[in-house]
Tab-separated table of C-alpha atoms and ligand atoms in Angstrom:
chain	number	residue	atom	x	y	z
A	1	MET	CA	119.248	-23.251	-15.955
A	2	SER	CA	122.172	-21.688	-17.815
A	3	LYS	CA	124.631	-23.905	-19.621
A	4	ILE	CA	128.326	-23.808	-20.341
A	5	LYS	CA	129.484	-23.563	-23.951
A	6	VAL	CA	132.282	-26.093	-24.306
A	7	LYS	CA	134.908	-26.166	-27.050
A	8	ILE	CA	137.406	-29.026	-27.139
A	9	LEU	CA	140.550	-28.610	-29.256
A	10	THR	CA	143.339	-31.050	-30.066
A	11	PRO	CA	146.355	-30.751	-32.388
A	12	LEU	CA	144.065	-32.212	-35.070
A	13	GLY	CA	141.723	-29.211	-34.730
A	14	LEU	CA	138.249	-28.819	-33.264
A	15	TYR	CA	137.204	-32.082	-31.616
A	16	LYS	CA	133.801	-30.952	-30.384
A	17	GLU	CA	131.595	-27.984	-29.575
A	18	THR	CA	128.828	-28.710	-27.127
A	19	GLU	CA	126.877	-27.406	-24.164
A	20	ALA	CA	127.055	-28.835	-20.678
A	21	SER	CA	125.358	-28.178	-17.358
A	22	ILE	CA	128.254	-29.697	-15.376
A	23	ILE	CA	131.900	-30.351	-16.218
A	24	ASN	CA	133.758	-32.837	-14.029
A	25	VAL	CA	137.497	-33.032	-14.540
A	26	VAL	CA	140.569	-34.205	-12.655
A	27	SER	CA	143.318	-31.701	-11.975
A	28	GLU	CA	146.599	-32.185	-10.172
A	29	ASP	CA	144.738	-31.166	-6.989
A	30	GLY	CA	141.992	-33.744	-7.484
A	31	GLN	CA	138.425	-33.726	-8.802
A	32	ARG	CA	136.959	-30.406	-9.929
A	33	GLY	CA	133.315	-29.816	-10.692
A	34	ILE	CA	132.484	-26.742	-12.752
A	35	LEU	CA	128.928	-25.445	-12.823
A	36	PRO	CA	127.530	-22.478	-14.791
A	37	ASN	CA	128.582	-19.108	-13.347
A	38	HIS	CA	131.738	-20.560	-11.829
A	39	MET	CA	134.441	-17.942	-11.391
A	40	PRO	CA	137.068	-17.696	-14.169
A	41	ILE	CA	139.575	-20.496	-13.820
A	42	VAL	CA	142.473	-22.316	-15.502
A	43	VAL	CA	142.843	-25.988	-14.618
A	44	ILE	CA	145.680	-28.321	-15.605
A	45	LEU	CA	144.113	-31.656	-16.510
A	46	THR	CA	145.823	-34.921	-15.669
A	47	ILE	CA	145.537	-38.050	-17.817
A	48	SER	CA	142.049	-38.832	-16.615
A	49	LYS	CA	138.348	-39.248	-17.234
A	50	MET	CA	136.220	-36.205	-17.921
A	51	GLU	CA	132.440	-36.156	-17.591
A	52	LEU	CA	130.182	-33.653	-19.282
A	53	GLU	CA	126.463	-33.431	-18.551
A	54	GLU	CA	125.351	-32.806	-22.141
A	55	GLU	CA	122.012	-34.102	-23.513
A	56	LYS	CA	123.080	-37.082	-21.465
A	57	ARG	CA	126.166	-37.769	-19.394
A	58	GLU	CA	129.146	-38.227	-21.697
A	59	ILE	CA	132.427	-39.698	-20.519
A	60	TYR	CA	135.759	-38.964	-22.180
A	61	ALA	CA	139.332	-40.173	-21.781
A	62	VAL	CA	141.597	-37.108	-21.772
A	63	ALA	CA	145.339	-37.482	-22.361
A	64	GLY	CA	146.093	-34.515	-20.077
A	65	GLY	CA	145.707	-30.883	-21.041
A	66	MET	CA	144.302	-27.580	-19.927
A	67	LEU	CA	140.870	-26.119	-19.249
A	68	TYR	CA	139.986	-22.432	-19.326
A	69	PHE	CA	136.618	-21.224	-18.072
A	70	LYS	CA	135.189	-17.702	-18.154
A	71	ASP	CA	131.689	-16.242	-18.656
A	72	ASN	CA	130.132	-19.664	-19.079
A	73	GLU	CA	132.499	-20.519	-21.923
A	74	CYS	CA	134.966	-23.324	-21.503
A	75	THR	CA	137.899	-24.211	-23.745
A	76	ILE	CA	139.637	-27.531	-23.276
A	77	LEU	CA	143.013	-28.070	-24.950
A	78	CYS	CA	144.419	-31.572	-25.004
A	79	ASN	CA	146.759	-33.718	-27.059
A	80	ALA	CA	144.172	-36.482	-27.385
A	81	ILE	CA	140.622	-37.153	-26.264
A	82	GLU	CA	138.182	-39.961	-26.965
A	83	ASN	CA	134.553	-40.374	-26.087
A	84	LYS	CA	134.067	-43.604	-24.147
A	85	SER	CA	132.137	-45.028	-27.115
A	86	ASP	CA	135.058	-44.388	-29.508
A	87	ILE	CA	137.736	-46.120	-27.460
A	88	ASP	CA	139.400	-49.052	-29.165
A	89	LEU	CA	139.940	-51.361	-26.199
A	90	ASP	CA	142.196	-53.781	-28.045
A	91	ARG	CA	144.469	-50.913	-29.105
A	92	ALA	CA	144.624	-49.640	-25.523
A	93	TYR	CA	145.616	-53.090	-24.202
A	94	LYS	CA	148.333	-53.337	-26.873
A	95	ALA	CA	149.615	-49.864	-25.919
A	96	LYS	CA	149.620	-50.943	-22.257
A	97	GLU	CA	151.664	-54.062	-23.041
A	98	ARG	CA	154.099	-52.044	-25.143
A	99	ALA	CA	154.550	-49.461	-22.392
A	100	GLU	CA	155.060	-52.172	-19.758
A	101	GLY	CA	157.732	-53.721	-22.007
A	102	HIS	CA	159.522	-50.361	-22.271
A	103	LEU	CA	159.362	-49.905	-18.505
A	104	LYS	CA	161.286	-53.159	-18.050
A	105	ASP	CA	163.971	-52.030	-20.493
A	106	PRO	CA	166.597	-49.829	-18.787
A	107	ASN	CA	167.591	-48.366	-22.170
A	108	SER	CA	164.163	-46.961	-22.926
A	109	ASP	CA	162.779	-43.541	-22.100
A	110	LEU	CA	161.087	-44.386	-18.818
A	111	LYS	CA	159.161	-41.116	-18.445
A	112	ARG	CA	157.698	-41.523	-21.912
A	113	ALA	CA	156.779	-45.149	-21.191
A	114	GLU	CA	155.169	-44.169	-17.903
A	115	LEU	CA	152.970	-41.590	-19.646
A	116	ALA	CA	152.046	-44.056	-22.410
A	117	LEU	CA	151.067	-46.566	-19.702
A	118	LYS	CA	148.913	-43.949	-17.954
A	119	ARG	CA	147.144	-43.068	-21.216
A	120	ALA	CA	146.471	-46.733	-21.944
A	121	MET	CA	145.182	-47.438	-18.412
A	122	ASN	CA	142.996	-44.340	-18.557
A	123	ARG	CA	141.466	-45.485	-21.855
A	124	ILE	CA	140.820	-48.939	-20.429
A	125	SER	CA	139.184	-47.586	-17.278
A	126	THR	CA	137.146	-45.002	-19.232
A	127	TYR	CA	135.916	-47.764	-21.546
A	128	GLN	CA	134.850	-49.731	-18.478
A	129	ALA	CA	133.267	-46.748	-16.664
B	1	ATP	P1	148.941	-45.731	-29.360
B	1	ATP	O1	150.333	-46.249	-29.064
B	1	ATP	O2	147.914	-46.807	-29.409
B	1	ATP	O3	148.911	-44.785	-30.555
B	1	ATP	P2	149.076	-43.418	-27.668
B	1	ATP	O4	148.760	-43.220	-26.210
B	1	ATP	O5	150.499	-43.210	-28.055
B	1	ATP	O6	148.526	-44.846	-28.072
B	1	ATP	P3	148.069	-40.880	-28.443
B	1	ATP	O7	149.357	-40.284	-28.971
B	1	ATP	O8	147.613	-40.443	-27.079
B	1	ATP	O9	148.151	-42.466	-28.534
B	1	ATP	O10	146.894	-40.590	-29.478
B	1	ATP	C1	147.096	-40.562	-30.893
B	1	ATP	C2	145.718	-40.549	-31.554
B	1	ATP	O11	145.129	-41.852	-31.465
B	1	ATP	C3	144.728	-39.607	-30.900
B	1	ATP	O12	143.913	-39.048	-31.901
B	1	ATP	C4	143.918	-40.504	-29.971
B	1	ATP	O13	142.620	-39.985	-29.759
B	1	ATP	C5	143.899	-41.801	-30.739
B	1	ATP	N1	143.885	-43.006	-29.872
B	1	ATP	C6	144.928	-43.495	-29.168
B	1	ATP	N2	144.595	-44.634	-28.541
B	1	ATP	C7	143.285	-44.848	-28.833
B	1	ATP	C8	142.345	-45.866	-28.460
B	1	ATP	N3	142.692	-46.895	-27.661
B	1	ATP	N4	141.099	-45.785	-28.959
B	1	ATP	C9	140.754	-44.762	-29.768
B	1	ATP	N5	141.585	-43.774	-30.163
B	1	ATP	C10	142.844	-43.817	-29.693
């Protein structure tokens, strides 16, 4: 069965190059499954879990981003991504508490706090997946 070449980029540079037989992501419209030979597509990724069927199923926490797929090559651009096994749970809980504190403070940037809370919750739930 053909595979998809996957390249994941962050502002820090190349995060990972791999091959996957299925890519499961969450877009603003909901879950999307991408199999080899899928038609060309651009998908906006929410702050969410992403699953790649690599040598084994790998689960990632994605801090939102964009996916481009064409000719069995997939590029994922995101501000931050962690493999489930690399998530620092304690750090995520601290970020969650901080964001919740900001959300209670009318002088803080509520949109920013809301996004920080979503990233923290996503890391916690990916860790627990
Ligand atoms: P924090 O306040 O803890 O930095 P954040 O949501 O502001 O959280 P990001 O700006 O999304 O952090 O990410 C900054 C960098 O830190 C990225 O490289 C990201 O992969 C990494 N990172 C953030 N939180 C965690 C975590 N809980 N475990 C592992 N890596 C993390």
